[in-house]
Short mmCIF file of the C-alpha atoms (twelve columns), coordinates in Angstrom:
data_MODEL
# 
_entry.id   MODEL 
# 
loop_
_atom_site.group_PDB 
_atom_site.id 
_atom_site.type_symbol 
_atom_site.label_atom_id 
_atom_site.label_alt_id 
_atom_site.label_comp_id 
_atom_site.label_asym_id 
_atom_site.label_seq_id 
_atom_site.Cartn_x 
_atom_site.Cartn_y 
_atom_site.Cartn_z 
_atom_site.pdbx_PDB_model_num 
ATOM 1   C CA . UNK A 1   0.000  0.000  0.000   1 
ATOM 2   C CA . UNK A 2   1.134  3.516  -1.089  1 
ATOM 3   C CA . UNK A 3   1.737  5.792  1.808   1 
ATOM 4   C CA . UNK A 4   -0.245 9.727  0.760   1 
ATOM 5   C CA . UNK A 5   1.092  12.515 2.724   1 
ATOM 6   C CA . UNK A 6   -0.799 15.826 3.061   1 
ATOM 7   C CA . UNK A 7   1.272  18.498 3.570   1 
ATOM 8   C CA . UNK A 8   -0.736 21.032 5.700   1 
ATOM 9   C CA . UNK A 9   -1.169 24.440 3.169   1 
ATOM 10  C CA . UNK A 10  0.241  27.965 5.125   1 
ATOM 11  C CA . UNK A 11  0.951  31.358 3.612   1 
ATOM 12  C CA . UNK A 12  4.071  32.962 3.382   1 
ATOM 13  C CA . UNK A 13  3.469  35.186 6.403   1 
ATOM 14  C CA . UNK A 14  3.083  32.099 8.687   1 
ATOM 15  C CA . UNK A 15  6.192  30.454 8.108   1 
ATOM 16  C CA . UNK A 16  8.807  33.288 7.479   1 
ATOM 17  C CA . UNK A 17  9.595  35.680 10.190  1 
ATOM 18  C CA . UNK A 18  9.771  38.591 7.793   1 
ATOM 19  C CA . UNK A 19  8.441  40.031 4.579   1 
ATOM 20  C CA . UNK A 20  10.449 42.945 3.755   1 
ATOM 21  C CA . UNK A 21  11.843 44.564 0.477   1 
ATOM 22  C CA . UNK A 22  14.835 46.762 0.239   1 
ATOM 23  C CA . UNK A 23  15.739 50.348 0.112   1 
ATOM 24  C CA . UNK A 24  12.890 52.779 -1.882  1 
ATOM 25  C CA . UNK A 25  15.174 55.734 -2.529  1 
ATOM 26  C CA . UNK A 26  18.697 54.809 -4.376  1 
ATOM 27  C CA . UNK A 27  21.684 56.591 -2.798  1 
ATOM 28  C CA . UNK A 28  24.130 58.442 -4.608  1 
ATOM 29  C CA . UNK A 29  26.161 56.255 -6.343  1 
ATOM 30  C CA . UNK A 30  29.836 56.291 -6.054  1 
ATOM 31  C CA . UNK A 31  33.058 55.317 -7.475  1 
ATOM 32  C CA . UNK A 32  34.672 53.140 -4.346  1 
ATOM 33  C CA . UNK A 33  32.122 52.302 -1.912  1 
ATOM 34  C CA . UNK A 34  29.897 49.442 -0.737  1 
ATOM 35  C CA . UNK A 35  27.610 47.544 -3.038  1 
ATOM 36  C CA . UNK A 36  23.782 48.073 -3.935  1 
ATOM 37  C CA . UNK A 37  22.390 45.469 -5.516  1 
ATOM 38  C CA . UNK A 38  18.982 45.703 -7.069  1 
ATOM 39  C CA . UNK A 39  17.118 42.945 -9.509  1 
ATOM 40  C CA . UNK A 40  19.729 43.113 -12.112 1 
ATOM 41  C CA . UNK A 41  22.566 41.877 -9.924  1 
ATOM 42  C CA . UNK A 42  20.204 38.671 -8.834  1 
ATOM 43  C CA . UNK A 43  20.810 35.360 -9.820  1 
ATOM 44  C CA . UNK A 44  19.956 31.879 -9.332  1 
ATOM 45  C CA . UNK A 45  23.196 31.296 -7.075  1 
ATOM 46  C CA . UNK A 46  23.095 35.021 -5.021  1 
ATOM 47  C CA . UNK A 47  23.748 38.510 -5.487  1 
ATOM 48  C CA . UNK A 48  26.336 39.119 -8.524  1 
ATOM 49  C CA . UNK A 49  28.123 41.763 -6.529  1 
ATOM 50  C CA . UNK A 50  30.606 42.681 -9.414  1 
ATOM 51  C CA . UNK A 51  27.597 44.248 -11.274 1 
ATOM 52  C CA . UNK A 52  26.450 45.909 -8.064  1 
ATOM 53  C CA . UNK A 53  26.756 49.884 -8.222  1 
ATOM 54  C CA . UNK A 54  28.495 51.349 -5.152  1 
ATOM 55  C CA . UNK A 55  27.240 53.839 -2.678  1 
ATOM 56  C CA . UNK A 56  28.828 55.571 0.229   1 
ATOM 57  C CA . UNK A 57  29.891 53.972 3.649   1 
ATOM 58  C CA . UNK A 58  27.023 56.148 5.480   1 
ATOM 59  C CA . UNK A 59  24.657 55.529 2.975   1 
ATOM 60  C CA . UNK A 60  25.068 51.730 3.161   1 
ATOM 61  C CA . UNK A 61  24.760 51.798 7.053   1 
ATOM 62  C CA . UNK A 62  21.675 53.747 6.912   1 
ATOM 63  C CA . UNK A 63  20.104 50.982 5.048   1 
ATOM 64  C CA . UNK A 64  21.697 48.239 7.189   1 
ATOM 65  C CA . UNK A 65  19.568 49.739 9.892   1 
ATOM 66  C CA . UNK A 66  16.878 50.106 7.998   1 
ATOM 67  C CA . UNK A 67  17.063 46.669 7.401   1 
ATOM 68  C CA . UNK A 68  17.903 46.335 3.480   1 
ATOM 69  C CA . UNK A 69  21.242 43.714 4.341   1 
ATOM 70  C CA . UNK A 70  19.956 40.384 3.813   1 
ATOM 71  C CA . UNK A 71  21.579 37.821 5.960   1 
ATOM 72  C CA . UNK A 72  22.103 34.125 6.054   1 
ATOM 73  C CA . UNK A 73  19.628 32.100 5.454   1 
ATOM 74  C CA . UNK A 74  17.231 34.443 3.875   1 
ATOM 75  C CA . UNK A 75  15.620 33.940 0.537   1 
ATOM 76  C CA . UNK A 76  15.894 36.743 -2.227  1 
ATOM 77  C CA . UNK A 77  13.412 36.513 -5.025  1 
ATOM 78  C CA . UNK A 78  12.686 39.368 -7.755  1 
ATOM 79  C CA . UNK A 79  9.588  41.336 -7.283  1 
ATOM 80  C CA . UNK A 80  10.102 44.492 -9.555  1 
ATOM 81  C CA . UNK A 81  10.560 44.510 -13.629 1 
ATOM 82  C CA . UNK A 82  10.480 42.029 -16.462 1 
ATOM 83  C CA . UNK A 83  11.746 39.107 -14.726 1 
ATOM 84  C CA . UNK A 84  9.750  39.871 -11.262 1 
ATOM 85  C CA . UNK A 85  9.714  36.351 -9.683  1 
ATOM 86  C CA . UNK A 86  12.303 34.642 -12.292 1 
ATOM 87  C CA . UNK A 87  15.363 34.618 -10.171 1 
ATOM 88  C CA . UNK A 88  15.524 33.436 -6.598  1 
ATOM 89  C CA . UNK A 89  18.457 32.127 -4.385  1 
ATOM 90  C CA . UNK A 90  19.271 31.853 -1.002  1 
ATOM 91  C CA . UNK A 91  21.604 33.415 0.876   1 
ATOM 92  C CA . UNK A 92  23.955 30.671 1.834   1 
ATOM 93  C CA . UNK A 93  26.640 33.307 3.750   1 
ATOM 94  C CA . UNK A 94  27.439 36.941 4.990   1 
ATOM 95  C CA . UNK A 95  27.346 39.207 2.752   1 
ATOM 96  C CA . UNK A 96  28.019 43.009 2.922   1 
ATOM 97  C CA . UNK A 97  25.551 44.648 0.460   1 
ATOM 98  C CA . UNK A 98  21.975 46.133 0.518   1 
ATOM 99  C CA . UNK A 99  19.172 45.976 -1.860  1 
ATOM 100 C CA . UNK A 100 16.987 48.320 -3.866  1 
ATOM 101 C CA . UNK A 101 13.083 48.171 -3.476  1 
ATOM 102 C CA . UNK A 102 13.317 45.598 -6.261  1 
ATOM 103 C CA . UNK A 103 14.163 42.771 -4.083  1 
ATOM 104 C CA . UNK A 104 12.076 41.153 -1.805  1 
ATOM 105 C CA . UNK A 105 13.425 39.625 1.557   1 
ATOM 106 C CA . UNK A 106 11.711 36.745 2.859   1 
ATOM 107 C CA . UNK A 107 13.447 35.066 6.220   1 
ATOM 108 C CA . UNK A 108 11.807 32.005 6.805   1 
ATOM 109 C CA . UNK A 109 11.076 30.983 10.496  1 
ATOM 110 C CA . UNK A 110 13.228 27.785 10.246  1 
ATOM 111 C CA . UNK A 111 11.292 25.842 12.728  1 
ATOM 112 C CA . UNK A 112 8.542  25.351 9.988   1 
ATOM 113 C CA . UNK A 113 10.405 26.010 6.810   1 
ATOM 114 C CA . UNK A 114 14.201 25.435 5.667   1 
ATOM 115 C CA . UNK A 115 15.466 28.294 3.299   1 
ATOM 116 C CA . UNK A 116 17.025 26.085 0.634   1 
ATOM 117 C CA . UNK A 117 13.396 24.367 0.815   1 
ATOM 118 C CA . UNK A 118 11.901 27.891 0.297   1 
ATOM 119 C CA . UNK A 119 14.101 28.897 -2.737  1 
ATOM 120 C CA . UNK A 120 13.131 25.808 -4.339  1 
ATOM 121 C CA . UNK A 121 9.626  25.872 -3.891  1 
ATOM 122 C CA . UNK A 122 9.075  29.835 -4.509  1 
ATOM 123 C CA . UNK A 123 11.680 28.451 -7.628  1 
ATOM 124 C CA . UNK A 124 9.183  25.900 -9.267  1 
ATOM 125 C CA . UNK A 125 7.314  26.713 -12.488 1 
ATOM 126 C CA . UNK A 126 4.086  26.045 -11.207 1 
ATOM 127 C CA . UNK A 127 4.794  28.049 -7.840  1 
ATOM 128 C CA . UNK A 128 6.058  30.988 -10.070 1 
ATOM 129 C CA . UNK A 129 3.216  30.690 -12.839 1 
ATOM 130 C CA . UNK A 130 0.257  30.485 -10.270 1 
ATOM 131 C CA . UNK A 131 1.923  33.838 -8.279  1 
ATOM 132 C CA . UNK A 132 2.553  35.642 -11.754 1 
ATOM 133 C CA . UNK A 133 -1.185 35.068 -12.301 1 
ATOM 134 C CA . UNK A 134 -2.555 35.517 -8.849  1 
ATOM 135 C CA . UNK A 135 0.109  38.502 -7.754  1 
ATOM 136 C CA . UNK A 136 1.352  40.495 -10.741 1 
ATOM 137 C CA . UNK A 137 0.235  44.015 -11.480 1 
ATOM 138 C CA . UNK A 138 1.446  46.555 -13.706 1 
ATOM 139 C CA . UNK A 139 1.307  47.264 -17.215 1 
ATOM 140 C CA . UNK A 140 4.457  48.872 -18.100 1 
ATOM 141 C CA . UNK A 141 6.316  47.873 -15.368 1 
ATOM 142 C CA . UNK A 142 5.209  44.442 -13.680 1 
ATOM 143 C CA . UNK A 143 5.654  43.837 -9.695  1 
ATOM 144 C CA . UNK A 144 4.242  42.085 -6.920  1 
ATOM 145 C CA . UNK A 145 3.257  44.242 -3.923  1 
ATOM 146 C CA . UNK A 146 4.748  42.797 -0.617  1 
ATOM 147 C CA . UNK A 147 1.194  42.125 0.743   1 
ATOM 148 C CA . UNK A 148 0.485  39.042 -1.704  1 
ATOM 149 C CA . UNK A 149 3.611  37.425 -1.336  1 
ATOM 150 C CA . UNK A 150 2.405  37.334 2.450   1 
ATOM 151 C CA . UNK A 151 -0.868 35.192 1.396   1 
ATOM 152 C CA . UNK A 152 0.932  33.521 -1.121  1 
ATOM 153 C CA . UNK A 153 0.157  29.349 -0.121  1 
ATOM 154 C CA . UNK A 154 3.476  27.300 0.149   1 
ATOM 155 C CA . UNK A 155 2.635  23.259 1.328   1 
ATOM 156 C CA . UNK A 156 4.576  22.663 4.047   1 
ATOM 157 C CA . UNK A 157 6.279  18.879 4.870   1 
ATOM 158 C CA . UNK A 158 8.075  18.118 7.740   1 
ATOM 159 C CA . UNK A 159 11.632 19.605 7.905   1 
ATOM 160 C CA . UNK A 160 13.216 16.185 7.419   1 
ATOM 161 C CA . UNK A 161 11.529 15.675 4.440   1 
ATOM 162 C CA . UNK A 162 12.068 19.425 3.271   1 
ATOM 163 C CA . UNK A 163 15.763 18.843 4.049   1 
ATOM 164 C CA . UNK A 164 15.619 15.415 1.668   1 
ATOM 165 C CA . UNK A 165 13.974 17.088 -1.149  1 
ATOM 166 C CA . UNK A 166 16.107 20.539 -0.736  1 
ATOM 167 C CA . UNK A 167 19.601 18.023 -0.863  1 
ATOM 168 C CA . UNK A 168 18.625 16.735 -3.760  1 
ATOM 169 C CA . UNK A 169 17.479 20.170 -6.241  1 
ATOM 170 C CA . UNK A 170 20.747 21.600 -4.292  1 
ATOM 171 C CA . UNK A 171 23.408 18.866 -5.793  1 
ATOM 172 C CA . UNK A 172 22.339 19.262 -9.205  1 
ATOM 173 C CA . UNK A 173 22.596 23.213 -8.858  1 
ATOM 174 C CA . UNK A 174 26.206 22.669 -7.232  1 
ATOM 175 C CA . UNK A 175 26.997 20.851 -10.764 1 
ATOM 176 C CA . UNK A 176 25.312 23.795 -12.835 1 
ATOM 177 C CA . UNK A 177 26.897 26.275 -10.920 1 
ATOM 178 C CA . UNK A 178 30.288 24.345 -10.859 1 
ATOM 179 C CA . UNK A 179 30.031 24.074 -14.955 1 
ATOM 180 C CA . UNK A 180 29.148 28.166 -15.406 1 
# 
């Protein structure tokens, strides 16, 4: 006999901690300071801070406060532009940069939800196509507002099981990353 598990059905807001975007004014930019990184510098594997622009020292610890540093362990995905919720990752270590608006920051309350099982899940096509067509607005610019990605469903298996599934997507993204 086949076991079926149901996975009990949460939103967002229930099983992340916080629901939070990044800066909504852009700093100055300048020549040698700390990196802002914005939709553009996202990618599958974290933020591409080569492509990041800089901005001052006090501008960049202005925003820390504000709380536009993503830390470990959080989940990135894009929410602003062409490609709003095409590109997630997690944030697997430190790292000393902010983000625009354009990014939303989701930190998932790990007693309910892993974040590499979060990435993968907000990741999926069918996650992504049933949030573009339930959460996308805009004409000339498409975004989702940070409201729906709080009601936006996620099934939610035990952690050992998230942990199985998120080991295996993760070692064939080690070998695509590894071959980039």
């Amino acid at each position: 006999m086949v076991a079926i598990h149901i996975w009990p059905e949460k939103t967002l807001d229930e099983v992340c901690l916080k629901i939070t975007d990044g800066a909504h004014h852009s700093p100055k930019s300048v020549d040698d300071g700390l990196p802002m990184s914005s939709v553009k510098d996202l990618t599958r594997f974290g933020l591409n801070l080569e492509t990041s622009r800089r901005i001052s020292q006090e501008d960049f610890q202005k925003l820390v406060k504000q709380g536009c540093q993503p830390l470990h362990g959080d989940v990135l995905i894009a929410k602003d532009g062409a490609t709003a919720l095409d590109t997630v990752c997690e944030i697997r270590k430190p790292v000393k940069a902010v983000l625009l608006s354009s990014v939303a920051i989701l930190r998932p309350d790990q007693t309910q939800v892993t974040p590499s099982f979060l990435r993968y899940f907000l990741d999926s096509p069918t996650t992504r196509l049933s949030m573009k067509a339930a959460f996308t607005t805009g004409a000339a610019i498409p975004r989702v507002v940070l409201k729906d990605f709080k009601r936006a469903p996620i099934k939610v298996p035990p952690l050992p099981t998230q942990r199985r599934i998120a080991s295996i997507l993760s070692a064939y993204d080690d070998l695509i990353e590894n071959n980039s």
